[in-house]
Tab-separated table of C-alpha atoms (C1' of nucleotides) in Angstrom:
chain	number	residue	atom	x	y	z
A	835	UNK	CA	24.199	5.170	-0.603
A	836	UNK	CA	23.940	4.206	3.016
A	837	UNK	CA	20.521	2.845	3.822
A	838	UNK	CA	19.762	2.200	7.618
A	839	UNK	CA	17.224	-0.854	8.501
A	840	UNK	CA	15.160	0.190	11.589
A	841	UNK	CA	13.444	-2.824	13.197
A	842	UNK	CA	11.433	-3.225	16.625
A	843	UNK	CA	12.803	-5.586	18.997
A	844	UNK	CA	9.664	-8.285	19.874
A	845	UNK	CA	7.393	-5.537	18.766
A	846	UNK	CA	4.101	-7.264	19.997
A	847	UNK	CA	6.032	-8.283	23.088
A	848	UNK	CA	7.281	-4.575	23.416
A	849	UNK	CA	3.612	-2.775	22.504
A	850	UNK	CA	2.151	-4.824	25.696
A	851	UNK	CA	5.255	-3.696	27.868
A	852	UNK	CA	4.788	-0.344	27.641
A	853	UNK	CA	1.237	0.416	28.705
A	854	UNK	CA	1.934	-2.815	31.459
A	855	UNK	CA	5.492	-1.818	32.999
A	856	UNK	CA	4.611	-5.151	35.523
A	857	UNK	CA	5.501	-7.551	33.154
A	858	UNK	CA	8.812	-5.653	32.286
A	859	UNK	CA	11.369	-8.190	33.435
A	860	UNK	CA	8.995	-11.750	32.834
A	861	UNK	CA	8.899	-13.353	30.641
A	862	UNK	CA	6.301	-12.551	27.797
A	863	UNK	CA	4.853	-14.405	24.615
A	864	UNK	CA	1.697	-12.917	22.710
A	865	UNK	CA	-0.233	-15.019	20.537
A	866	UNK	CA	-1.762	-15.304	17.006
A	867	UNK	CA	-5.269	-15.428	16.333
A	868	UNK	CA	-7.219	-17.792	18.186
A	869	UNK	CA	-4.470	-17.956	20.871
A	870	UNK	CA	-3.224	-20.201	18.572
A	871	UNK	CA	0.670	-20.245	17.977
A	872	UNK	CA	3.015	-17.775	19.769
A	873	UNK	CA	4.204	-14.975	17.367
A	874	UNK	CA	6.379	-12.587	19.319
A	875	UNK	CA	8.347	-13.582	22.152
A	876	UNK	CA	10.597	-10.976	25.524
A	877	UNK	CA	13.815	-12.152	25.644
A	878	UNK	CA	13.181	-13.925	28.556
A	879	UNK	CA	10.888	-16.150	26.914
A	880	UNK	CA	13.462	-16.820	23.807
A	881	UNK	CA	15.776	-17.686	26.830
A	882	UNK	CA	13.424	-20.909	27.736
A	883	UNK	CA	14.108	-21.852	23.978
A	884	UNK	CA	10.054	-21.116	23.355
A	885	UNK	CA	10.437	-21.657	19.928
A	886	UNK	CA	8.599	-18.981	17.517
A	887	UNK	CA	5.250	-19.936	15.490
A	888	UNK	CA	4.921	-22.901	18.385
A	889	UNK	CA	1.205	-24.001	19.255
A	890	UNK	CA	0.503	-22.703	22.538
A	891	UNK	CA	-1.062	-25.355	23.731
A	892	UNK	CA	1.875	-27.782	23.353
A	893	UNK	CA	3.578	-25.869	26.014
A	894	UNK	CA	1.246	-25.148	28.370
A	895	UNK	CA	3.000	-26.701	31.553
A	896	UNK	CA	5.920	-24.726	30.789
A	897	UNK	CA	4.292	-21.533	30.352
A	898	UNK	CA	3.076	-21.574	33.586
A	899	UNK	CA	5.782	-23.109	35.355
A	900	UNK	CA	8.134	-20.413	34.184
A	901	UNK	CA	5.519	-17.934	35.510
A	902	UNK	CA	5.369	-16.135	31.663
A	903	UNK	CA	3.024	-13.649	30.796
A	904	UNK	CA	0.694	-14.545	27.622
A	905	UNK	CA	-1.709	-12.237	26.162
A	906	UNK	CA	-3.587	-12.545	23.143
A	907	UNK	CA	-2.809	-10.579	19.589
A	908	UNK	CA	-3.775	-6.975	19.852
A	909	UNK	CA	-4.151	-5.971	16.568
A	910	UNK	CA	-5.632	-2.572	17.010
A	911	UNK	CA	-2.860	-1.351	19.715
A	912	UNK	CA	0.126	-2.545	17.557
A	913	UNK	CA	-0.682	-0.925	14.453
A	914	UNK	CA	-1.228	2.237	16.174
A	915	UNK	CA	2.071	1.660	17.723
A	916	UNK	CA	3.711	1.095	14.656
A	917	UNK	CA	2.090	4.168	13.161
A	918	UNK	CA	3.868	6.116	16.116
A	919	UNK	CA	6.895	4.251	15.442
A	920	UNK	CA	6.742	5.644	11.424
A	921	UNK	CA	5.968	8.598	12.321
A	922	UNK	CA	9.081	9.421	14.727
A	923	UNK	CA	11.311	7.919	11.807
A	924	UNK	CA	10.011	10.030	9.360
A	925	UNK	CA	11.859	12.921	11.210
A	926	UNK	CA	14.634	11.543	10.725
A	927	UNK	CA	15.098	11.090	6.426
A	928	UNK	CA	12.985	12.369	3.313
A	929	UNK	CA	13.190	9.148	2.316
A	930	UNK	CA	11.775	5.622	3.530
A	931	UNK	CA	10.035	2.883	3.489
A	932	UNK	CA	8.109	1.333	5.288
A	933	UNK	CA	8.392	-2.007	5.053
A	934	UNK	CA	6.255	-4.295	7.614
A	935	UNK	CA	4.097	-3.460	10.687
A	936	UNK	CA	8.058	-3.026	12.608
A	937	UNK	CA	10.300	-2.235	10.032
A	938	UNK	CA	11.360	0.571	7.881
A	939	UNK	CA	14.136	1.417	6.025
A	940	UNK	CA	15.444	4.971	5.857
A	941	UNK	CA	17.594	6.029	2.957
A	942	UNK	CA	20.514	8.012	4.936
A	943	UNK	CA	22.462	9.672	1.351
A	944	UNK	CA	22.014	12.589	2.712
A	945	UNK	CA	24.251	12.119	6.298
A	946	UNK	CA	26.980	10.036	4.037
A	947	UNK	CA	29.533	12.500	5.763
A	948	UNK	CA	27.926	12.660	9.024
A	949	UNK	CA	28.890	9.706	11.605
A	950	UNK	CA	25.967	7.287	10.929
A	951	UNK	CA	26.525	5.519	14.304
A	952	UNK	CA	26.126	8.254	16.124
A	953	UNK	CA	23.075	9.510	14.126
A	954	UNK	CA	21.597	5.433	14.435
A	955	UNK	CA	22.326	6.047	18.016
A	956	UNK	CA	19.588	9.419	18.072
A	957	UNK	CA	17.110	7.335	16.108
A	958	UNK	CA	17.061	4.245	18.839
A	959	UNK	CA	17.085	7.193	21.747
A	960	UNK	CA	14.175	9.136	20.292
A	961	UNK	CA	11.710	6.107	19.081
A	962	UNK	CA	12.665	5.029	22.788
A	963	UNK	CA	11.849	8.161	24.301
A	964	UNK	CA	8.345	9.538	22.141
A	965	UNK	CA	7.034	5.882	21.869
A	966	UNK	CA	8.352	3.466	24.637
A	967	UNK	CA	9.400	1.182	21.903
A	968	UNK	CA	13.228	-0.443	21.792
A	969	UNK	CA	14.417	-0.372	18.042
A	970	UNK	CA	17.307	-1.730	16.557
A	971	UNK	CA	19.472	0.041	13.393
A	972	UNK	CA	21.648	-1.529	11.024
A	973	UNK	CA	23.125	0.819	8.017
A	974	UNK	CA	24.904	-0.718	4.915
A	975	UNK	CA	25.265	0.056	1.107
A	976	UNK	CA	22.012	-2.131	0.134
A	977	UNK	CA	19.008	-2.830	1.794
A	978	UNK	CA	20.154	-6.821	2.208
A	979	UNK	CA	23.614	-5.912	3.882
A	980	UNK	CA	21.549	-3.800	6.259
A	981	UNK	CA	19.201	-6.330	7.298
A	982	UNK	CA	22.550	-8.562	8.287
A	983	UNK	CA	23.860	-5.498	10.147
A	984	UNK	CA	20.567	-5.264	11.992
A	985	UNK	CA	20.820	-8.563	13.348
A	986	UNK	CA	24.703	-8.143	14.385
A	987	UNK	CA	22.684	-4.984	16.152
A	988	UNK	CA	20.572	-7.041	18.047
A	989	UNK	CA	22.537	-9.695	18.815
A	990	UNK	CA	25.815	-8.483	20.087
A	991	UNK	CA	25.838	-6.595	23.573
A	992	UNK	CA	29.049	-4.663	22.408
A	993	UNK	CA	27.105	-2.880	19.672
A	994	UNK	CA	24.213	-1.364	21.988
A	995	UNK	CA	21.746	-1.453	19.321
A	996	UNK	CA	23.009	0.249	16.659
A	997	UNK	CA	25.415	-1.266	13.528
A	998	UNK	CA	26.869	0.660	10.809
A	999	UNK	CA	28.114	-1.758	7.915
A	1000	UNK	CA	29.268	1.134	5.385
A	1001	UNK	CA	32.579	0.683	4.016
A	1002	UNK	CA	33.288	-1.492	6.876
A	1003	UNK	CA	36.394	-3.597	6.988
A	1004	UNK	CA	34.410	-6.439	9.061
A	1005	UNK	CA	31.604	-7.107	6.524
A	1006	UNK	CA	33.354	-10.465	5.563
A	1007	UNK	CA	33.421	-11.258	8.804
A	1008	UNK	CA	29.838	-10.491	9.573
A	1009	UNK	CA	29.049	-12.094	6.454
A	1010	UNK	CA	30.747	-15.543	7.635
A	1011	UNK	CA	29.004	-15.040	10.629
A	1012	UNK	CA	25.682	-15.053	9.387
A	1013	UNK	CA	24.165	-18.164	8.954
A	1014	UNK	CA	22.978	-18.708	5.232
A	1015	UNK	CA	19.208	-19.422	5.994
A	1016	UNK	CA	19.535	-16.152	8.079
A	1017	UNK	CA	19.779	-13.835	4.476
A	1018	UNK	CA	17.115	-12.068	3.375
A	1019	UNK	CA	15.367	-14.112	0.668
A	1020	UNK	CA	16.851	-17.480	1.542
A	1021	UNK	CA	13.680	-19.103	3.256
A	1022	UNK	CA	14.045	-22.699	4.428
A	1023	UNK	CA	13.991	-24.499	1.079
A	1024	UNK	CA	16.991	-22.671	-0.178
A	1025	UNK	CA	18.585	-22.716	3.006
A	1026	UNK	CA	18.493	-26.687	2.667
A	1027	UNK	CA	19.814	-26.986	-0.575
A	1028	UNK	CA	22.284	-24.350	-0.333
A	1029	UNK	CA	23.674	-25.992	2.410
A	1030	UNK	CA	23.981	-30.003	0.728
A	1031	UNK	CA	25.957	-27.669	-1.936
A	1032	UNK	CA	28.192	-26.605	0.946
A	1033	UNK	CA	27.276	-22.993	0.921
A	1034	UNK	CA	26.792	-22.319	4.801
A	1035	UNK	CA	27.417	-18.986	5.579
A	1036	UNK	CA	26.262	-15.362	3.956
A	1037	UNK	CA	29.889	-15.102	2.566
A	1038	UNK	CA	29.805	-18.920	1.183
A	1039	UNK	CA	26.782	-17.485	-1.179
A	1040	UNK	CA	28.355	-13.791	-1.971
A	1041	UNK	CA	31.097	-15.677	-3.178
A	1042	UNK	CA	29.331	-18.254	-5.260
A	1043	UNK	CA	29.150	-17.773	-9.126
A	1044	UNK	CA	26.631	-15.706	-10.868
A	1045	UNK	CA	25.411	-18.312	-13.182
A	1046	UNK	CA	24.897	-20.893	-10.602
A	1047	UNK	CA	22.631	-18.538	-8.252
A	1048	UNK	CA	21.082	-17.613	-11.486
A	1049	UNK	CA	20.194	-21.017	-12.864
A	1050	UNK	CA	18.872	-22.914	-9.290
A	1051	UNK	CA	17.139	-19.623	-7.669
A	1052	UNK	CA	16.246	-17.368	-10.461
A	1053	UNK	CA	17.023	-13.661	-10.886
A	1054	UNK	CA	15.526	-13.221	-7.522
A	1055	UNK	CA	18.111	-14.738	-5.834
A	1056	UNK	CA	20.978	-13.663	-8.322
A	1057	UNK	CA	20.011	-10.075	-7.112
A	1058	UNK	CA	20.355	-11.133	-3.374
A	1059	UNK	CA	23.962	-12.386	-4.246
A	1060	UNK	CA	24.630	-9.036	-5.764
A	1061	UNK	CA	23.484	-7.234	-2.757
A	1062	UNK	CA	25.626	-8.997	-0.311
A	1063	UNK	CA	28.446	-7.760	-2.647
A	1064	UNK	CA	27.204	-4.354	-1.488
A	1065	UNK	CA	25.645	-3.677	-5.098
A	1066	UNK	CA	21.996	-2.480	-4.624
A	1067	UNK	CA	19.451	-4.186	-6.335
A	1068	UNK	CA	16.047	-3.183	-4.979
A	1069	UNK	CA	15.421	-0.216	-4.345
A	1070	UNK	CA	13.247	1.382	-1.931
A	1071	UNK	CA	9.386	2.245	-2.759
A	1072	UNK	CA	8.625	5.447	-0.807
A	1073	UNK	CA	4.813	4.766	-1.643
A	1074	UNK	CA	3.205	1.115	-1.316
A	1075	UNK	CA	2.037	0.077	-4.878
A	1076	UNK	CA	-1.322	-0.639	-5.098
A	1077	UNK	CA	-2.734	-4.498	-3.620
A	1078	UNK	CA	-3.216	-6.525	-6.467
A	1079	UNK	CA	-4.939	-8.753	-4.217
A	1080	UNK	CA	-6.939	-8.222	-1.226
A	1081	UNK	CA	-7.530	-11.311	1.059
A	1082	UNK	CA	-9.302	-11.800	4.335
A	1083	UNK	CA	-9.508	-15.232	5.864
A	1084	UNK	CA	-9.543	-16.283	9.790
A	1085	UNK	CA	-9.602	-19.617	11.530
A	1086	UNK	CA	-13.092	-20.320	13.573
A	1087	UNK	CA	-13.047	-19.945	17.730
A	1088	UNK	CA	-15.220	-23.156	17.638
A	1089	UNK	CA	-16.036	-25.890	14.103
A	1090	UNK	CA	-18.626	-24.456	12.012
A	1091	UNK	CA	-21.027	-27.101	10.596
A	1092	UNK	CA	-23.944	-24.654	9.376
A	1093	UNK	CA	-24.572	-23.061	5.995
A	1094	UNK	CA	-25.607	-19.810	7.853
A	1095	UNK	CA	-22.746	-19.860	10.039
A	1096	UNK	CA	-20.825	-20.375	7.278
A	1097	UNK	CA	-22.427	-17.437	4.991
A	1098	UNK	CA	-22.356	-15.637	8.332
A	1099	UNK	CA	-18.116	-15.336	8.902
A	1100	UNK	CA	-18.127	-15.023	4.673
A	1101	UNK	CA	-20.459	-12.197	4.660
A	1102	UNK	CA	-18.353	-10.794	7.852
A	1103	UNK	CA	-14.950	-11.354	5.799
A	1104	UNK	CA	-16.279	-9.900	2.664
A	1105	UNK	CA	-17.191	-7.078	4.348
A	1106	UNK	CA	-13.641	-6.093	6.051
A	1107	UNK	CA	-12.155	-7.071	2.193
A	1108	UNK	CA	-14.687	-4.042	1.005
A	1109	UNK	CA	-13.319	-1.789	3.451
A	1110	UNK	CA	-9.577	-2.392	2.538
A	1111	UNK	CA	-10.457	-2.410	-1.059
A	1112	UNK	CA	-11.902	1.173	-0.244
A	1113	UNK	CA	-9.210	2.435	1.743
A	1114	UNK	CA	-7.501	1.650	-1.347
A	1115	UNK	CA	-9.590	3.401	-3.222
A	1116	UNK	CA	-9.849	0.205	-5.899
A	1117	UNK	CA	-12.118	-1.883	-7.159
A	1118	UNK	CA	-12.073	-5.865	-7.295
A	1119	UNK	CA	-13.127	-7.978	-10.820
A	1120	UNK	CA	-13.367	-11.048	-9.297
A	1121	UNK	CA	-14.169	-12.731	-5.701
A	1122	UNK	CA	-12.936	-15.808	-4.732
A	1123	UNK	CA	-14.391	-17.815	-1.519
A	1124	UNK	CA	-12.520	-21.012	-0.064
A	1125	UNK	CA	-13.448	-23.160	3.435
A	1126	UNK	CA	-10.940	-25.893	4.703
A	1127	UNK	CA	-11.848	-28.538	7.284
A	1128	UNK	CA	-9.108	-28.391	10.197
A	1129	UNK	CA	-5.899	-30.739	8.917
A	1130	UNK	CA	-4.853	-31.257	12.083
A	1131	UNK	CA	-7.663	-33.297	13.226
A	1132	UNK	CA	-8.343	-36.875	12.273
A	1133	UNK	CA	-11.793	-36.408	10.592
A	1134	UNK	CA	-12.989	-36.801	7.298
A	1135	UNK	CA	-11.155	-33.749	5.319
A	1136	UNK	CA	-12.719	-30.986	2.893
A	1137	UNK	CA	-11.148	-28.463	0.955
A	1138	UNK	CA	-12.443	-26.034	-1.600
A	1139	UNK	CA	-12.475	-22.962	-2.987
A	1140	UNK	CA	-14.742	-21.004	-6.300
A	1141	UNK	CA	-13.899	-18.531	-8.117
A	1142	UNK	CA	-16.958	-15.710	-8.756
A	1143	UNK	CA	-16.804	-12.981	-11.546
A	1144	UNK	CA	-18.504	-9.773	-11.360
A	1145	UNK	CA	-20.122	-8.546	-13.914
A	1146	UNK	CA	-18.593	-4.733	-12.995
A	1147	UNK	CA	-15.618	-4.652	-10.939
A	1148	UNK	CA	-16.724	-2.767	-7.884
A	1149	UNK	CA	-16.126	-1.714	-4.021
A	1150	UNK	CA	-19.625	-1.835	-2.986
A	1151	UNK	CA	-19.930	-4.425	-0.157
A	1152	UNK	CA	-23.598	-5.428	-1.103
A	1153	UNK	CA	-22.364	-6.164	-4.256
A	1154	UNK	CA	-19.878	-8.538	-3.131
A	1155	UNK	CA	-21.527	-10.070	0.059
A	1156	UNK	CA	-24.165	-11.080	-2.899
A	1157	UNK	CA	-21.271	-12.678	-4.530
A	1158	UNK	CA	-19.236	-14.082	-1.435
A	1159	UNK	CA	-22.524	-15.561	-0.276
A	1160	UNK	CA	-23.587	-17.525	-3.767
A	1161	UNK	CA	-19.918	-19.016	-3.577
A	1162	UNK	CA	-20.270	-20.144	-0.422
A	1163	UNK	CA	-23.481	-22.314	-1.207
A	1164	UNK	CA	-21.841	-23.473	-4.296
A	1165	UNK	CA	-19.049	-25.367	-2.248
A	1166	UNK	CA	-20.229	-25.560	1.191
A	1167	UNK	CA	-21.072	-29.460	1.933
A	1168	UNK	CA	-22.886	-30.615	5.417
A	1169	UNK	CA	-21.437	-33.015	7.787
A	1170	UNK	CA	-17.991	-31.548	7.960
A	1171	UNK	CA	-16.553	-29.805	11.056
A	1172	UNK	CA	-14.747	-26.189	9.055
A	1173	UNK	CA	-11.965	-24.555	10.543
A	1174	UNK	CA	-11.163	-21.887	8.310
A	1175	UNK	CA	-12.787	-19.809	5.433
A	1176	UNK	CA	-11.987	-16.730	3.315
A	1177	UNK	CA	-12.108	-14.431	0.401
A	1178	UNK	CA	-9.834	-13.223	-2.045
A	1179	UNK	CA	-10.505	-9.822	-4.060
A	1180	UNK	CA	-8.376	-9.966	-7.508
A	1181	UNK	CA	-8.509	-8.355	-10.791
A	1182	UNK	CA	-8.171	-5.254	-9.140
A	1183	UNK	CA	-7.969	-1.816	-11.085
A	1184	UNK	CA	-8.405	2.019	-9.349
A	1185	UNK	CA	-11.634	2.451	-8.779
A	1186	UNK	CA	-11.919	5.772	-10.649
A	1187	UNK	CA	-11.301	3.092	-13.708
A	1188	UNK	CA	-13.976	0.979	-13.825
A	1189	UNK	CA	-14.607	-0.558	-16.838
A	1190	UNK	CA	-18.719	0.000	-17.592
A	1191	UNK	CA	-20.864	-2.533	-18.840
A	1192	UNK	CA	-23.845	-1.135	-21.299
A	1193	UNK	CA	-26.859	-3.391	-19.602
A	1194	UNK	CA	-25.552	-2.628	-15.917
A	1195	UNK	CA	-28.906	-1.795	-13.983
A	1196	UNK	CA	-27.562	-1.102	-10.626
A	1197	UNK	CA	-27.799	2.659	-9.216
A	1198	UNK	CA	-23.582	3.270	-8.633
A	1199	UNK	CA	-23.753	6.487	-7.625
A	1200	UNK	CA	-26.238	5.898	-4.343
A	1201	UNK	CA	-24.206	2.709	-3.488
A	1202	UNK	CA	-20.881	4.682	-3.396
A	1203	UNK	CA	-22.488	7.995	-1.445
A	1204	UNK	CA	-23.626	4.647	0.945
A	1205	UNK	CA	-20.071	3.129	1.457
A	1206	UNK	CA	-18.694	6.722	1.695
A	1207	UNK	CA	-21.691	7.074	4.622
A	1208	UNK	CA	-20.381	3.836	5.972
A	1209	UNK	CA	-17.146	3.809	6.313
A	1210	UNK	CA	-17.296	7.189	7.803
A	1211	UNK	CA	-19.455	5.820	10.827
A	1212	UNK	CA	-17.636	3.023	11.298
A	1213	UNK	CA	-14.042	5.043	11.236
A	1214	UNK	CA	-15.525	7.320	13.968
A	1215	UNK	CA	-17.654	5.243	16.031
A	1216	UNK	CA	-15.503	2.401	15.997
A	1217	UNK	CA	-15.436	-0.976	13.898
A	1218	UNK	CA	-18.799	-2.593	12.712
A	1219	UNK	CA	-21.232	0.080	14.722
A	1220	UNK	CA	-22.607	-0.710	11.465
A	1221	UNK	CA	-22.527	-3.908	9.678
A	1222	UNK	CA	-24.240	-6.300	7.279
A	1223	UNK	CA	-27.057	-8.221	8.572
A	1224	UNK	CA	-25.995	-10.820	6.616
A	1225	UNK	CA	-22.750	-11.308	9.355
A	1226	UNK	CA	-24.896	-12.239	11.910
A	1227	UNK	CA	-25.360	-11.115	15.451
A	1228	UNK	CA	-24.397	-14.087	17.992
A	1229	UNK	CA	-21.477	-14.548	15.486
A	1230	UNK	CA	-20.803	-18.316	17.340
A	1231	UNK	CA	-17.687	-18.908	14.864
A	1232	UNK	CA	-15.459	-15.694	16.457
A	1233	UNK	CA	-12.008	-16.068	16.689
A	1234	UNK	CA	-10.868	-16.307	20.416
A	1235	UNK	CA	-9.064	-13.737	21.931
A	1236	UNK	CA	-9.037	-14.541	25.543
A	1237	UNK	CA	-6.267	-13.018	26.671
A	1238	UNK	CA	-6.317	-9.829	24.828
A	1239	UNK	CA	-4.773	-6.670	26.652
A	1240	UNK	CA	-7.006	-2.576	26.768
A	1241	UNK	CA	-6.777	-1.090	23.032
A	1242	UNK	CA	-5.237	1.709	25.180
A	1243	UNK	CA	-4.781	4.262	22.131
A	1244	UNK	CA	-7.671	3.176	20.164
A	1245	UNK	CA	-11.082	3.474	21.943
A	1246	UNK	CA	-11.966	6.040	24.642
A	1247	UNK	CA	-13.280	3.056	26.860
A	1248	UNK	CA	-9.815	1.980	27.159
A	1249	UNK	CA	-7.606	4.439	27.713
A	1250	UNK	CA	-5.205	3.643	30.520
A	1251	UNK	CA	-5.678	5.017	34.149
A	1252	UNK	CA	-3.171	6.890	35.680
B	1202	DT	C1'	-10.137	-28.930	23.716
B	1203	DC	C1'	-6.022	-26.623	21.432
B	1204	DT	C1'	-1.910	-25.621	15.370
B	1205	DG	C1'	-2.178	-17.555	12.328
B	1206	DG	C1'	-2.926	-14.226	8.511
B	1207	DG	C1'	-1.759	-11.437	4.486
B	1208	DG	C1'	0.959	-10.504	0.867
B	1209	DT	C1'	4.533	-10.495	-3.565
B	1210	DC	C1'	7.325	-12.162	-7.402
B	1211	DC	C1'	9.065	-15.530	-10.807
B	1212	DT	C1'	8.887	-19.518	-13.866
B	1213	DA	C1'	7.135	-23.249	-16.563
B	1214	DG	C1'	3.829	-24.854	-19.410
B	1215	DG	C1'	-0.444	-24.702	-21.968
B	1216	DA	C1'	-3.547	-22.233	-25.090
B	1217	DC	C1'	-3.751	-19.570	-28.816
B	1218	DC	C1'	-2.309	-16.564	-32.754
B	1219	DC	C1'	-0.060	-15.751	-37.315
C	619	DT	C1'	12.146	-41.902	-41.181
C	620	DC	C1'	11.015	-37.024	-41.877
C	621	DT	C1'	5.466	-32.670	-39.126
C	622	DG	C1'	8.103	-24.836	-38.203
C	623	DG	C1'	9.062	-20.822	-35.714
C	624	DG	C1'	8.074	-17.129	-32.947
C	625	DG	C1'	5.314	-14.589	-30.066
C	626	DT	C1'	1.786	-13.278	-26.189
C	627	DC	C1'	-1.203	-14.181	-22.461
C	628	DC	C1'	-2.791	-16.679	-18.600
C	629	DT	C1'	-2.529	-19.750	-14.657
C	630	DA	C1'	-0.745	-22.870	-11.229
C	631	DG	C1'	2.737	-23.765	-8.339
C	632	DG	C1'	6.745	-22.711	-5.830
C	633	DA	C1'	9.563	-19.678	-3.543
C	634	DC	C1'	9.915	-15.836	-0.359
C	635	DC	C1'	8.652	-11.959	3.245
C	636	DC	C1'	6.600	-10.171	7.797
DNA sequence: TCTGGGGTCCTAGGACCC
DNA sequence: TCTGGGGTCCTAGGACCC
């Protein structure tokens, strides 16, 4: 059962590239939230060993020595991107998955006979040509081998993109090639110990015993082991399962010291959680609201988080700005400088579900014909033409985004010029 | 000045039941 | 001296992913 693991090369890098051809050969990084730390680097920029998930401001000098292009996250243009990405793919198998914002895997049982280089080779060419987006393809018999052969894809020059691992006499080779912290499902903990037991290298692990792997990393990893051996063990979910938990949570552009500032980001976070939990079409049991005071600094320190239940799990954003809002007075103290709050939705069941309480007094019906209104306003007219008064106007505590590039697909303001 | 955000799964241990 | 056995449910914490 060949599966093929399509991934985007530098995807935020790559989104930014194509509507900007200019900054085709420079180096690029784009940055997380905030401008914080850099999260997607051009291969130029990986070539001045910027290291990934690097603070930005640590390397300032170099950045603009080196001439390198920064630009702030984009959220809006790369998810449209990656739904254009998906969307080419899917001509490709009946089956996949889509696994992160630039990754899928495609289950390729069908083309067993057919020469699955060659047919890798028409994937890369058309998501190249009907998105402007370079892609990478390993194929191998589980979803874990294919993730190695996607790397070998990217990595080696010889292989122009494309790896096919299937029945291949080089797998132990690629295998003791592949660095053991570089496995799917080994993150840097395991990858530490692993190593002081002398297991380097993808093949060191796929050769270590079953009731070893078993007893120090759990069935989880004993499945990994069995999928370097080529045996699948997970299986690939055509559908996403349902969220069992729904959080939103962003650092603050500048400290917030204010209750209201404070209730105003909650209320503004609770509010994007309602419309996922919609979108999802659940409802949430039980909100939970947390603040933290920024580590890095060397201030007095506050942490905390409450936990709220409702009364009748629900999707109505009222409902849980109500909630979201009590919480926050419950733990908020004065005289700290925050850096960061959030919300987690949990106890989540489909909303058709909802578990009806005897004494509830609250009109349902009007509040979901509301959301319904909502949502549909804010889908067509763009993000937050509507919103909560509660989430405040001047909205002092916004995340920075200085450096942020045209949504070009997503609003008619800014669509490219030709 | 300046350090991201959003998820999942598994296990151990405690509470509780008969 | 000596204090059962077996089960379920829940949560916190640890690991991982992108």
């Amino acid at each position: 059962m060949p599966i093929a693991l399509v991934d985007c090369n530098n995807f935020y890098v790559s989104c930014e590239r194509v509507f900007n051809p200019k900054i085709a050969r420079r180096p690029v990084v784009v940055l997380s939230n905030n401008d914080g730390c850099i999260v997607s680097r051009s291969n130029e920029a990986k070539a001045l060993s910027i290291q990934m998930g690097l603070p930005a401001f640590k390397i300032e000098r170099l950045l603009r020595r080196e001439n390198v292009a920064v630009r702030s996250s984009n959220y809006a243009l790369y998810g449209d991107m990656s739904q254009r990405v998906m969307n080419t793919l899917a001509h490709f198998t009946p089956d996949m998955e889509v696994y992160s914002i630039d990754e899928a895997f495609m289950d390729l049982s069908g083309f067993a006979r057919s020469n699955l280089t060659e047919y890798g080779r028409e994937i890369r060419r058309t998501v190249g040509q009907w998105t402007g987006i370079p892609v990478s393809v390993g194929i191998a018999e589980t979803k874990t081998l294919a993730k190695i052969a996607n790397r070998i894809a990217k990595r080696s020059a010889k292989v122009d993109g494309v790896f096919d691992l299937t029945g291949s006499p080089y797998r132990e080779k690629a295998l003791s090639l592949t660095d053991v912290g570089s496995v799917w499902g080994v993150g840097r903990r395991y990858a530490k110990f692993l190593r002081k037991h002398g297991i380097k290298t993808a093949l060191d692990l796929c050769r270590t015993e079953d009731s070893w792997v078993k007893k120090h990393m759990s069935i989880v990893g004993l499945r990994m082991v069995r999928e370097l051996r080529g045996i699948p063990c997970i299986s690939m979910e055509s559908a996403p399962p349902a969220k069992k938990e729904i959080c939103v949570s962003r650092s603050f552009g500048k400290p917030v010291r204010t209750l209201l500032e404070m209730q105003e980001a909650v209320a503004a976070y609770t509010t994007r959680a309602g419309e996922k939990l919609r979108t999802e079409h659940s409802a949430a049991g039980v909100i939970m609201v947390f603040m933290m005071t920024n580590r890095f600094k060397d201030e007095p320190q506050y942490s905390r988080s409450t936990v709220l239940e409702l009364p009748v799990q629900t999707d109505c954003t009222q409902e849980l700005i109500r909630y979201a809002l009590r919480g926050t007075e419950m733990i908020f103290r004065k005289g700290y400088g925050f850096k960061k709050a959030g919300v987690v939705l949990s106890r989540i069941v489909p909303a058709g579900q909802v578990q009806t309480d005897l004494f509830d007094t609250r009109n349902r019906t009007a509040s979901k014909e509301l959301m319904s209104a909502l949502d549909d306003i804010n889908v067509r007219m763009g993000r937050d033409t509507l919103k909560y008064a509660a989430s405040g106007l001047a909205r002092s505590w916004k995340t920075r985004a200085e450096k942020r590039s045209p949504r070009y697909t997503t609003r008619w303001a800014e669509l490219p010029k030709v």
